[in-house]
């Protein structure tokens, strides 16, 4: 159900986690395993499993009902007219299924798919070589398309609209432009930051699908399907528990399912019942709301060291020994969505829910700060 992406902004991950002796975790490996388990960015070892779990047809794709229906209409209309469908842009947080949908587009059209990423297209020549090798009706998938280099992006404009590119040969006054025809194709772009796309590029997509976080019920169906494919025995209560702690992200749900399987095979009878699931997630430091060690450290520092804020993100990052980008791009999105942290012009603020989750009495102010209190700047 999930899509591949670039490595997380902090480089976290790469370890699937090694349980420590009897109820603990193995030192630094535990921290890496915990952080990797709840990262929406792909980790080492994910690709093979994700490939096996990907749905092959639009009807097998779980969740995203609006995008699925819209995309079905786009593809069916193109099939009836016998032409390639409009270019497709899929936008949303990592781990929600953008790559899976791109592959489904190609499968539904019976076309070949060529896969690349924005950072890989550094020069216009890189893109020209790829476009010239496309056959009519092929699907070109560019992941993290907002990171494509500007020269390649400008070449892509002409290819998307007129199915041709202009290749410049030579330099200086003697340079000549050679037009090169490109077979009609469909571009599927995926981005986690739609606001970073330039206007001209965004406007050339005929259809834009905005991916949303999954509900616990939808994640339950994802886990049920994945468990069947991976031959994991898990009951309804266990599935619901994993779904509730998966941050609305199928990639995280599938990763936690594999960690539960490991625990069940080593320390239980192989059956992922509710008590086994809870014990496994406790080993990997995933609490009942889906917060991991770093999330709780951020909240703890904000509440205990800075009285609930406001405090600048750089100061907060120093307090927990992490890079500001890690706190801002990995921890904060979920903490804000969970209603435990608020971003304000004056800094980050812990909400009453954050105090309560840490077992502390919140201040009388619902936001946890006095409007006249001094600001802790970076």
GROMACS .gro file of N, CA and C in nm, residues 4-6 87-92 98 116-121 127 140-150 152-154 156-157 160 185-198 200-202 204-205:
model
  159
    4UNK      N    1   0.751   0.442  -0.218
    4UNK     CA    2   0.889   0.469  -0.184
    4UNK      C    3   0.909   0.620  -0.183
    5UNK      N    4   1.009   0.666  -0.118
    5UNK     CA    5   1.042   0.808  -0.117
    5UNK      C    6   1.190   0.823  -0.092
    6UNK      N    7   1.233   0.945  -0.076
    6UNK     CA    8   1.371   0.969  -0.044
    6UNK      C    9   1.393   0.944   0.104
   87UNK      N   10  -0.158   1.405  -1.762
   87UNK     CA   11  -0.051   1.388  -1.665
   87UNK      C   12  -0.110   1.397  -1.524
   88UNK      N   13  -0.056   1.317  -1.433
   88UNK     CA   14  -0.112   1.300  -1.299
   88UNK      C   15  -0.011   1.346  -1.194
   89UNK      N   16  -0.056   1.428  -1.100
   89UNK     CA   17   0.026   1.469  -0.987
   89UNK      C   18  -0.037   1.415  -0.859
   90UNK      N   19   0.042   1.340  -0.783
   90UNK     CA   20  -0.003   1.285  -0.655
   90UNK      C   21   0.071   1.355  -0.543
   91UNK      N   22  -0.003   1.418  -0.455
   91UNK     CA   23   0.057   1.499  -0.350
   91UNK      C   24   0.012   1.450  -0.213
   92UNK      N   25   0.104   1.452  -0.118
   92UNK     CA   26   0.068   1.413   0.018
   92UNK      C   27   0.189   1.370   0.097
   98UNK      N   28   0.161   0.683  -0.286
   98UNK     CA   29   0.176   0.754  -0.414
   98UNK      C   30   0.245   0.667  -0.519
  116UNK      N   31   1.197   0.719  -1.195
  116UNK     CA   32   1.313   0.798  -1.156
  116UNK      C   33   1.270   0.890  -1.043
  117UNK      N   34   1.360   0.979  -1.001
  117UNK     CA   35   1.327   1.072  -0.893
  117UNK      C   36   1.380   1.210  -0.929
  118UNK      N   37   1.323   1.312  -0.868
  118UNK     CA   38   1.363   1.449  -0.895
  118UNK      C   39   1.511   1.474  -0.874
  119UNK      N   40   1.569   1.431  -0.759
  119UNK     CA   41   1.711   1.457  -0.737
  119UNK      C   42   1.802   1.390  -0.839
  120UNK      N   43   1.755   1.284  -0.905
  120UNK     CA   44   1.838   1.213  -1.003
  120UNK      C   45   1.846   1.288  -1.135
  121UNK      N   46   1.754   1.381  -1.158
  121UNK     CA   47   1.751   1.455  -1.284
  121UNK      C   48   1.821   1.589  -1.264
  127UNK      N   49   1.720   1.397  -1.847
  127UNK     CA   50   1.577   1.385  -1.879
  127UNK      C   51   1.556   1.356  -2.026
  140UNK      N   52   0.580   0.759  -1.724
  140UNK     CA   53   0.704   0.805  -1.662
  140UNK      C   54   0.669   0.852  -1.521
  141UNK      N   55   0.729   0.789  -1.421
  141UNK     CA   56   0.703   0.825  -1.282
  141UNK      C   57   0.824   0.897  -1.224
  142UNK      N   58   0.803   1.019  -1.176
  142UNK     CA   59   0.909   1.098  -1.113
  142UNK      C   60   0.870   1.121  -0.967
  143UNK      N   61   0.940   1.054  -0.877
  143UNK     CA   62   0.915   1.071  -0.735
  143UNK      C   63   0.985   1.197  -0.685
  144UNK      N   64   0.927   1.260  -0.583
  144UNK     CA   65   0.981   1.386  -0.529
  144UNK      C   66   1.010   1.484  -0.643
  145UNK      N   67   0.910   1.506  -0.724
  145UNK     CA   68   0.928   1.586  -0.845
  145UNK      C   69   0.959   1.732  -0.814
  146UNK      N   70   0.927   1.777  -0.694
  146UNK     CA   71   0.958   1.915  -0.658
  146UNK      C   72   1.108   1.940  -0.645
  147UNK      N   73   1.187   1.832  -0.642
  147UNK     CA   74   1.332   1.846  -0.628
  147UNK      C   75   1.406   1.834  -0.762
  148UNK      N   76   1.334   1.836  -0.872
  148UNK     CA   77   1.396   1.827  -1.003
  148UNK      C   78   1.475   1.956  -1.031
  149UNK      N   79   1.591   1.943  -1.096
  149UNK     CA   80   1.674   2.059  -1.127
  149UNK      C   81   1.603   2.149  -1.229
  150UNK      N   82   1.630   2.278  -1.220
  150UNK     CA   83   1.558   2.375  -1.304
  150UNK      C   84   1.578   2.350  -1.454
  152UNK      N   85   1.624   2.071  -1.615
  152UNK     CA   86   1.543   1.955  -1.651
  152UNK      C   87   1.394   1.989  -1.644
  153UNK      N   88   1.357   2.070  -1.546
  153UNK     CA   89   1.217   2.109  -1.533
  153UNK      C   90   1.170   2.188  -1.654
  154UNK      N   91   1.253   2.280  -1.702
  154UNK     CA   92   1.215   2.360  -1.818
  154UNK      C   93   1.201   2.274  -1.943
  156UNK      N   94   1.106   1.966  -1.930
  156UNK     CA   95   0.986   1.886  -1.906
  156UNK      C   96   0.859   1.960  -1.947
  157UNK      N   97   0.858   2.095  -1.936
  157UNK     CA   98   0.741   2.172  -1.976
  157UNK      C   99   0.702   2.139  -2.120
  160UNK      N  100   0.580   1.774  -2.177
  160UNK     CA  101   0.445   1.748  -2.127
  160UNK      C  102   0.338   1.806  -2.218
  185UNK      N  103   0.318   1.022  -2.392
  185UNK     CA  104   0.335   0.947  -2.267
  185UNK      C  105   0.252   1.013  -2.158
  186UNK      N  106   0.244   0.946  -2.046
  186UNK     CA  107   0.177   1.003  -1.928
  186UNK      C  108   0.278   1.018  -1.817
  187UNK      N  109   0.291   1.138  -1.767
  187UNK     CA  110   0.380   1.165  -1.654
  187UNK      C  111   0.300   1.154  -1.525
  188UNK      N  112   0.351   1.076  -1.432
  188UNK     CA  113   0.295   1.072  -1.297
  188UNK      C  114   0.402   1.127  -1.203
  189UNK      N  115   0.372   1.239  -1.141
  189UNK     CA  116   0.465   1.300  -1.046
  189UNK      C  117   0.415   1.281  -0.905
  190UNK      N  118   0.506   1.258  -0.812
  190UNK     CA  119   0.471   1.245  -0.671
  190UNK      C  120   0.551   1.347  -0.592
  191UNK      N  121   0.486   1.410  -0.497
  191UNK     CA  122   0.554   1.509  -0.415
  191UNK      C  123   0.499   1.509  -0.274
  192UNK      N  124   0.589   1.529  -0.180
  192UNK     CA  125   0.547   1.546  -0.040
  192UNK      C  126   0.535   1.694  -0.005
  193UNK      N  127   0.572   1.779  -0.099
  193UNK     CA  128   0.567   1.924  -0.075
  193UNK      C  129   0.514   1.994  -0.199
  194UNK      N  130   0.384   1.992  -0.216
  194UNK     CA  131   0.324   2.049  -0.337
  194UNK      C  132   0.351   2.199  -0.345
  195UNK      N  133   0.367   2.265  -0.231
  195UNK     CA  134   0.394   2.408  -0.234
  195UNK      C  135   0.530   2.442  -0.290
  196UNK      N  136   0.620   2.342  -0.295
  196UNK     CA  137   0.754   2.366  -0.349
  196UNK      C  138   0.757   2.354  -0.501
  197UNK      N  139   0.648   2.307  -0.562
  197UNK     CA  140   0.642   2.299  -0.708
  197UNK      C  141   0.627   2.439  -0.767
  198UNK      N  142   0.693   2.463  -0.877
  198UNK     CA  143   0.675   2.589  -0.946
  198UNK      C  144   0.537   2.593  -1.012
  200UNK      N  145   0.439   2.698  -1.316
  200UNK     CA  146   0.431   2.642  -1.452
  200UNK      C  147   0.428   2.490  -1.456
  201UNK      N  148   0.503   2.425  -1.366
  201UNK     CA  149   0.503   2.279  -1.365
  201UNK      C  150   0.371   2.226  -1.311
  202UNK      N  151   0.323   2.284  -1.204
  202UNK     CA  152   0.197   2.239  -1.145
  202UNK      C  153   0.081   2.253  -1.243
  204UNK      N  154   0.073   2.220  -1.556
  204UNK     CA  155   0.076   2.129  -1.670
  204UNK      C  156   0.021   1.990  -1.637
  205UNK      N  157  -0.014   1.967  -1.514
  205UNK     CA  158  -0.077   1.840  -1.478
  205UNK      C  159  -0.228   1.852  -1.495
   0.00000   0.00000   0.00000
